[in-house]
Short mmCIF file of C-alpha atoms in Angstrom, two decimals:
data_model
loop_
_atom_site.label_atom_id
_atom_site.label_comp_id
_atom_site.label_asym_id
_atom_site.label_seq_id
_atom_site.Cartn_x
_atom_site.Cartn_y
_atom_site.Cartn_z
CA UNK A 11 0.00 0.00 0.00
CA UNK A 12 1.30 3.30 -1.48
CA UNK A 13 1.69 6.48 1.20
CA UNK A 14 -1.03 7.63 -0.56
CA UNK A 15 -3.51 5.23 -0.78
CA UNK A 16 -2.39 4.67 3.46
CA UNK A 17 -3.32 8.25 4.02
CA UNK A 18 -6.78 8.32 1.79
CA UNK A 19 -7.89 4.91 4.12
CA UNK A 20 -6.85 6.43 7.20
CA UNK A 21 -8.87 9.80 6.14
CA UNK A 22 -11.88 7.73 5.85
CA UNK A 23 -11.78 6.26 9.37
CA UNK A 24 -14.36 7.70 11.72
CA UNK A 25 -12.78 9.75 14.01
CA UNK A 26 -13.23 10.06 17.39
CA UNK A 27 -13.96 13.70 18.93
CA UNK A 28 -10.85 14.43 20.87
CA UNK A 29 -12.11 16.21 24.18
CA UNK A 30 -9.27 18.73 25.18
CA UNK A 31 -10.10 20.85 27.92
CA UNK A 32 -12.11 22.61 26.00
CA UNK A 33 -14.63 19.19 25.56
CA UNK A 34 -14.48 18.60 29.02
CA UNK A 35 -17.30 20.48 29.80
CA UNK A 36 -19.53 18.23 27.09
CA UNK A 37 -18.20 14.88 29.19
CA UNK A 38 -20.07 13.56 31.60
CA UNK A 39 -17.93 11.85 33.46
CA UNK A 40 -15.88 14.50 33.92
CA UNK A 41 -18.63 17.05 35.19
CA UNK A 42 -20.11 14.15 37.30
CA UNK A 43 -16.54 13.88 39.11
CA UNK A 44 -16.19 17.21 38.79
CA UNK A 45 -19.67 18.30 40.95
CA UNK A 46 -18.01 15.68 43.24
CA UNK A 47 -14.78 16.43 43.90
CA UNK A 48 -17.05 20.33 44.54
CA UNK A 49 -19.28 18.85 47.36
CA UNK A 50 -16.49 17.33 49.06
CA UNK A 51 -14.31 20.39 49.52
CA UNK A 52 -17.61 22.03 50.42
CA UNK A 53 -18.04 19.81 52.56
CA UNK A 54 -14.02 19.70 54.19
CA UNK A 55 -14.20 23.33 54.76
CA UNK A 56 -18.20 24.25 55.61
CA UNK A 57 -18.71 20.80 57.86
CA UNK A 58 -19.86 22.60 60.85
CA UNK A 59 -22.53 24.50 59.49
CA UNK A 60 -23.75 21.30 57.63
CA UNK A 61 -23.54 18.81 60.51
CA UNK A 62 -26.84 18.55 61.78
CA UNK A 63 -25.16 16.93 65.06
CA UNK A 64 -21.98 17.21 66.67
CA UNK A 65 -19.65 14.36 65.45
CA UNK A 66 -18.47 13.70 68.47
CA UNK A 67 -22.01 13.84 70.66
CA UNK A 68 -22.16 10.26 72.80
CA UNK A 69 -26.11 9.24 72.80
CA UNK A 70 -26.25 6.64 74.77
CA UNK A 71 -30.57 6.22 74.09
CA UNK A 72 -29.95 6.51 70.52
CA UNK A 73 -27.31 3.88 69.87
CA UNK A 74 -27.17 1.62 66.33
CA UNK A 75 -30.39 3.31 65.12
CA UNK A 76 -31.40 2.64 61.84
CA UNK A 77 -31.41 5.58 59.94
CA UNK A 78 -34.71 8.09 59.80
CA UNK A 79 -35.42 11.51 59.46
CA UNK A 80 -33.69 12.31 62.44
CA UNK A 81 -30.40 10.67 61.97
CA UNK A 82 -30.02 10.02 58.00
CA UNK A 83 -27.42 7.55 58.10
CA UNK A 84 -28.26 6.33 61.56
CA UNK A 85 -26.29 6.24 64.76
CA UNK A 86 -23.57 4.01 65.88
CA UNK A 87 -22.96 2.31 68.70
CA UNK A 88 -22.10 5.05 71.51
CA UNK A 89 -25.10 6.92 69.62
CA UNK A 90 -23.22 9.37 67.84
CA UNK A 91 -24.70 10.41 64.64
CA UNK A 92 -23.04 8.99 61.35
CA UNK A 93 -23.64 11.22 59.00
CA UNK A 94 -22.36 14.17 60.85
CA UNK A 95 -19.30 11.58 61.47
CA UNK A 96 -18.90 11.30 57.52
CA UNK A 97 -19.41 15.20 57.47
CA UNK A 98 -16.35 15.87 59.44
CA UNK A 99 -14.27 13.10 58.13
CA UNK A 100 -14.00 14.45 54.67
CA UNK A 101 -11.41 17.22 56.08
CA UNK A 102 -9.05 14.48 56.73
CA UNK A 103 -10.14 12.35 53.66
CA UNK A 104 -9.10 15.37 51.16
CA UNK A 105 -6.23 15.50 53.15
CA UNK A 106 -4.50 12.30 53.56
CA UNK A 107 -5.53 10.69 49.97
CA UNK A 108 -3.73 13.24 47.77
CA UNK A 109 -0.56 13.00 50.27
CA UNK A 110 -0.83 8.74 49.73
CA UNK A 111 -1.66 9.20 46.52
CA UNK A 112 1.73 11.34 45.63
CA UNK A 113 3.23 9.31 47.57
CA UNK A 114 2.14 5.73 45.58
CA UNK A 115 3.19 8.06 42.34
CA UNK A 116 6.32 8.61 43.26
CA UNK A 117 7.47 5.44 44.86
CA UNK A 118 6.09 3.80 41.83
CA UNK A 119 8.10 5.57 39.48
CA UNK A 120 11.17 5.39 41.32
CA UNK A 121 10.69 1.18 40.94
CA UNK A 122 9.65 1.92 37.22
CA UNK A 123 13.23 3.92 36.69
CA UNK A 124 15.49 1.69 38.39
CA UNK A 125 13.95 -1.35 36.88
CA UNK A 126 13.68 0.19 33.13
CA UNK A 127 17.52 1.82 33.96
CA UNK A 128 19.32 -1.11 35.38
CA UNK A 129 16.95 -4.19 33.65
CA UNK A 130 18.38 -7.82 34.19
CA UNK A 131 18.16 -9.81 37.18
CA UNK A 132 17.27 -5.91 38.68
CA UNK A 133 14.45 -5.67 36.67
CA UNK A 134 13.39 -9.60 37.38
CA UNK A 135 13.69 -9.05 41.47
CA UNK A 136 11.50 -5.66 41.37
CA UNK A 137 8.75 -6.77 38.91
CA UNK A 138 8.65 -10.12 41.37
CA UNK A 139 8.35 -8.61 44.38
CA UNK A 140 5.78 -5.83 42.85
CA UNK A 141 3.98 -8.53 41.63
CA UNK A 142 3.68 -10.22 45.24
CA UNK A 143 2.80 -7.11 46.46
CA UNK A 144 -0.14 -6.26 43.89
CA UNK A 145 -1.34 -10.13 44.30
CA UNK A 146 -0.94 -9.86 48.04
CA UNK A 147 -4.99 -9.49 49.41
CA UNK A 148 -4.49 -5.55 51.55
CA UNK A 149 -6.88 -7.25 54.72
CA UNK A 150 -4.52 -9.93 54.92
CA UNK A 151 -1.92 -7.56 54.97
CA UNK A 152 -3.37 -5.56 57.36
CA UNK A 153 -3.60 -8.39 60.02
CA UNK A 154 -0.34 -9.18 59.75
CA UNK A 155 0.83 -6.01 60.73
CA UNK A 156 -1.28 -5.85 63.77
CA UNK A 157 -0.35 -9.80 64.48
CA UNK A 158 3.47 -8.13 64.39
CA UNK A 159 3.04 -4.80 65.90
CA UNK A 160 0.18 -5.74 68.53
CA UNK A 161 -3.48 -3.64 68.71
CA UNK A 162 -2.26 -0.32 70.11
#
């Protein structure tokens, strides 16, 4: 096939609309995260004045309630309201997740370098013991460390 013929087939292909950031307004996956990612920093910053309960309020009447009109999530079991508990716990949320997040990123690409870089038996031990890692079930994990470390 001739470089012309190529480009005249290629021409023809339908072509997908490229977004941009222009198009990202038309997506709407993008403007569903988007409103999302808006209510949660809402949310971090204006928690007190949405909490219909303080977080941190011990019921003891009102414990494991299912939830109602009163409590819209319910109540746990010392009573305190859960909502208002999920409320407050987006501050922390928005901040620990980007921090782990980086944090994955760069460790991640630091393995990628060293392994692309060096390659060999390097490259064979890292991609093994990321593998392990990735296979590795996280609650497993997670016991293990406490089994090791004790429930402090």
């Amino acid at each position: 096939m001739s470089a012309h013929q190529w480009q005249a087939a290629v021409g023809t292909w339908p072509r997908r609309p490229s977004l941009g950031v222009r198009g990202l307004g038309r997506s709407p996956a993008f403007l569903i995260g988007a409103a999302l990612l808006l209510f949660w920093l809402v949310d971090a910053v204006a928690w007190p004045l949405l909490a219909p309960y303080d977080p941190q309020a011990v019921a003891p009447a009102e414990t494991l309630q299912a939830p109602s009109a009163d409590h819209w999530f319910g109540t746990d079991d010392l009573g305190r309201d859960v909502f208002s508990r999920v409320l407050a716990g987006a501050t922390s949320v928005l901040t620990v997740a980007p921090a782990a997040a980086l944090l994955a990123v760069a460790v991640g690409v630091a393995i990628g370098l060293v392994a692309g870089y060096l390659g060999g038996a390097i490259d064979e031990v890292l991609m093994r013991v990321t593998d392990a890692l990735l296979a590795f079930p996280l609650v497993v994990g997670a016991v293990l460390v406490l089994a090791v470390t004790g429930v402090s």
